[in-house]
Amino acid sequence: MKKLLIGNEAFARGLYEAGCSIVSSYPGTPSTEITEFVAKYCDGDYFEKAKLENGLVTLEQTALNTVYAEWAPNEKVALETALGASIAGARSFCGMKHVGLNVAADPLYTASYTGVNGGLVIAVADDSGMHSSQNEQDSRHHAIASKVPMLEPSDSHECKEFVKLAFSLSEQFDTPVIVRLSTRVAHSQSIVDICERKNVPLKEYVKNPQKYVMMPAFAKLRHVFVEERTQKLIKYAEKSSLNVVEDNNTEIGVITNGISYQYAKDALGDNVSYLKLGIVNPLPVQLLLDFAEKHKTIYVLEELDGIIEQHCKSIGIDCKGKEIFGYIGELSQNIIREKLADVINNSNQITACESELNNDTVSLTVRESRLTVKSNDDAKTHANVVGRPPVMCAGCPHRGVFYVLSKNKVQVSGDIGCYTLGAGAPLFAMDTTICMGASISALHGMNKANPQNESKTVAVIGDSTFIHSGINSLINVAYNATNSTVLILDNSITGMTGHQQNPTTGKNLKGEPANKIDLVALCKAVGIERVRVVDPYNLEETENAIKEELAISSPSVIISRRPCALLKYVKHNAPFSINDNCKSCKACLKIGCPAISVDNELTIDNGQCTIDNNSKPRVKINNTQCVGCGVCKGLCKFGAIEG
Amino acid sequence: MNIMIVGVGGQGSLLASKILGNVLIEKGYDVKVSEVHGMSQRGGSVVTYVKYGEKVYSPIIDKGEADVIIAFEQLEAVRYIEYLKPNGKMLVSTQKIDPMPVIIGNAKYPENIEGLLANIETTFVDAVKLAEQAGSVKATNIVLLGVLSKNMDILAETWKENIKKLVAERFVALNIKAFDLGSSVCA
């Protein structure tokens, strides 16, 4: 059966088909959907079918036929959980985004030594182009440094097939296997052939401290094993079906990986030959040398760092890559067309007389594309198109908090989540954002450096991020004593990644009841005596709390508690409206709510828009967007907002 | 063929692209649909690429490559003009949604959108009104699919079967009506 699936859903299908039975992950764009989709196999359509066919099913069969999936508090915990499940004998999986692998790096580097029992596959989704990330790191460095093999698919079907192969390799070579995705592979849909699940029984666990107890005496032996394994993996990479040569009998050879292969095929078609590397660590040697020998000119097309290129140069291949394409952002078919056309023309490697017919086609395509790019540019230049940055939603509980912080000119140590949007217009209420959990620890450092600032600075952190690693930072505030003021923005969900449950929500990944952390008790338990809860829809209460806690000489936590307005169970009030008392003073616009705007009279008649520029600008509330949170009402001195 | 769907986060372009993708698979094409999740869900500018043909490689549509752009919002139509091929077509919903820089008075919403699109074959549709007629503003995306269907050589039945497959049962009738209203617009 053929289905159109995003890379992440295909990846999840691969986990299911490969007989993976334990999944532990932490959400992070663009990796989140792998775990969300695989969780759907928890109930197991397969299990239901088995039940129908066989009548009764034993407990063992249930475990065999379904996938258990969970959201862990952070990536380190998730990977350790998956490794434990692997040691216990199950095929296991752990998924995260690129920066998550930094958090999970500690278990990763030692899991490389212990190896596995049941296969262990790790997904890491890089975000070249930084669509939704704080940096643009290339995770291949972690694979190289931890000496763990890494595969990289280039479309959805490969996602599914590479995952299945990754489990086999993991068990064959006794190693965790990382599968690297990029945003475009993870979030683009392409056609996938659906197969049946292969049931993999739990492997027997045999006590083996030399393999699993990584103290120096045993770890020294395992390091020898790791180096030998890498040599075996290189040999495997030389012959593997994942490293594909497409020889089009051309002078130019392109060595590429992942999504860059798709862009290259789009731009250059069959006018060059390809070596597509599905195994990005370790890289082969002879395969590359043979390919290079057959082609006069070699280009390496890879996003982010020049890892394949450096490897090629280290084994003596004369090639070009980063000097043309750089290290920043995504590639695309247009970029490849333009940059390679210039190089080909300038280097005179293909002159008019010696160029073959097919190479002419390349230049022609390039010329065409350039013409096209220019043709519609003019209209846009005239338009002066105003940007549309993402904003906090109408009714977002974070808005009131940032309004108060902005109004009181508080310095804000920020963190990772929807609330990072507080940094943008019109509130500009954020000074720093570094990584998960850093808001509180960085604030502690700022306050140690300049204690006078203790009364002017706060940290803001979401509920999920607080549990991820913010709690460690809060322990430091209490233990090493700064009078820091920490705001936990508890919207009862992991918001930015699209609503995942976490240990503060009282539900597990499947939405079933689960243990719910009492944030007040937790903060008190680590030694923060002043902990209070406010409703961020109540601006006065929120402002008073922040002012009081900043003024007091002791560490404190303010929990701003109100569920995300997009959660399905949240009941919205009727939309507010503007009455005739409005003086168009625009004070209500200061909170940056997307439901409030100023407009001239606008009429739509028979599909034509007409704007009456002579009418008086008036403030309006969009009644499909407004959820009646009432935060704007508190800003109006004239009683013009009602609801 | 390259089709771009552009709009504002939350307007339903993902469902539209999903239906379109499934219709194209049924017609035997190789199909790739590309979207970006994350920040775009927060009212930002959203773009979805739908590419089909005998064999599709890159999942994204680059500048100068789109045959058709369906814009769920007028400003977004203008934002992506340079992605159109010289003879490409625009289908534009007349809806206007102010972005934050306009709301807070730092910028003006362009007034002369029709003028800006003057050199491009453009169909303006009051898709929101038609969706309301069908029963809900939320069906604006399906109205626009209806408009698109008149530009493609695919039977109405194929579209409707896929709408039935991908829309929750209680909303099927509403969405079929929205599709019909869209496909009756002259384009």
Short mmCIF file of N, CA, C and O in Angstrom, two decimals, chain A residues 40 46 67 140 166 177 220 338 354 433 563 580:
data_model
loop_
_atom_site.label_atom_id
_atom_site.label_comp_id
_atom_site.label_asym_id
_atom_site.label_seq_id
_atom_site.Cartn_x
_atom_site.Cartn_y
_atom_site.Cartn_z
N LYS A 40 0.74 6.05 18.40
CA LYS A 40 -0.56 5.56 17.91
C LYS A 40 -0.55 4.05 17.76
O LYS A 40 -1.61 3.43 17.69
N TYR A 46 -2.40 -3.82 14.90
CA TYR A 46 -1.93 -5.20 14.76
C TYR A 46 -2.46 -6.06 15.90
O TYR A 46 -2.92 -7.18 15.71
N VAL A 67 3.75 -0.93 20.61
CA VAL A 67 4.88 -0.08 20.92
C VAL A 67 4.51 0.73 22.16
O VAL A 67 3.45 1.35 22.20
N ARG A 140 26.31 15.70 13.01
CA ARG A 140 27.27 14.67 12.58
C ARG A 140 28.52 14.69 13.46
O ARG A 140 29.17 13.67 13.65
N ALA A 166 18.66 0.33 10.41
CA ALA A 166 19.41 0.81 11.58
C ALA A 166 19.32 -0.18 12.73
O ALA A 166 20.31 -0.42 13.43
N VAL A 177 22.62 3.24 16.91
CA VAL A 177 22.72 3.83 15.57
C VAL A 177 21.89 5.11 15.56
O VAL A 177 20.74 5.11 15.99
N LYS A 220 38.23 0.38 29.40
CA LYS A 220 39.44 0.32 28.58
C LYS A 220 39.32 -0.77 27.53
O LYS A 220 39.72 -0.60 26.37
N GLU A 338 22.68 28.07 -9.57
CA GLU A 338 23.41 29.32 -9.76
C GLU A 338 24.89 29.18 -9.44
O GLU A 338 25.74 29.56 -10.23
N GLU A 354 34.01 21.67 -25.96
CA GLU A 354 34.07 20.31 -25.41
C GLU A 354 32.80 19.92 -24.64
O GLU A 354 32.63 18.77 -24.28
N THR A 433 18.23 34.64 25.69
CA THR A 433 17.69 33.30 25.52
C THR A 433 18.85 32.43 25.06
O THR A 433 19.49 32.75 24.06
N PRO A 563 -3.97 27.70 31.60
CA PRO A 563 -3.66 26.80 30.49
C PRO A 563 -3.63 27.51 29.13
O PRO A 563 -4.32 28.51 28.94
N ASP A 580 -18.70 52.89 21.51
CA ASP A 580 -18.51 54.25 21.01
C ASP A 580 -17.61 55.12 21.90
O ASP A 580 -17.23 56.22 21.51
#
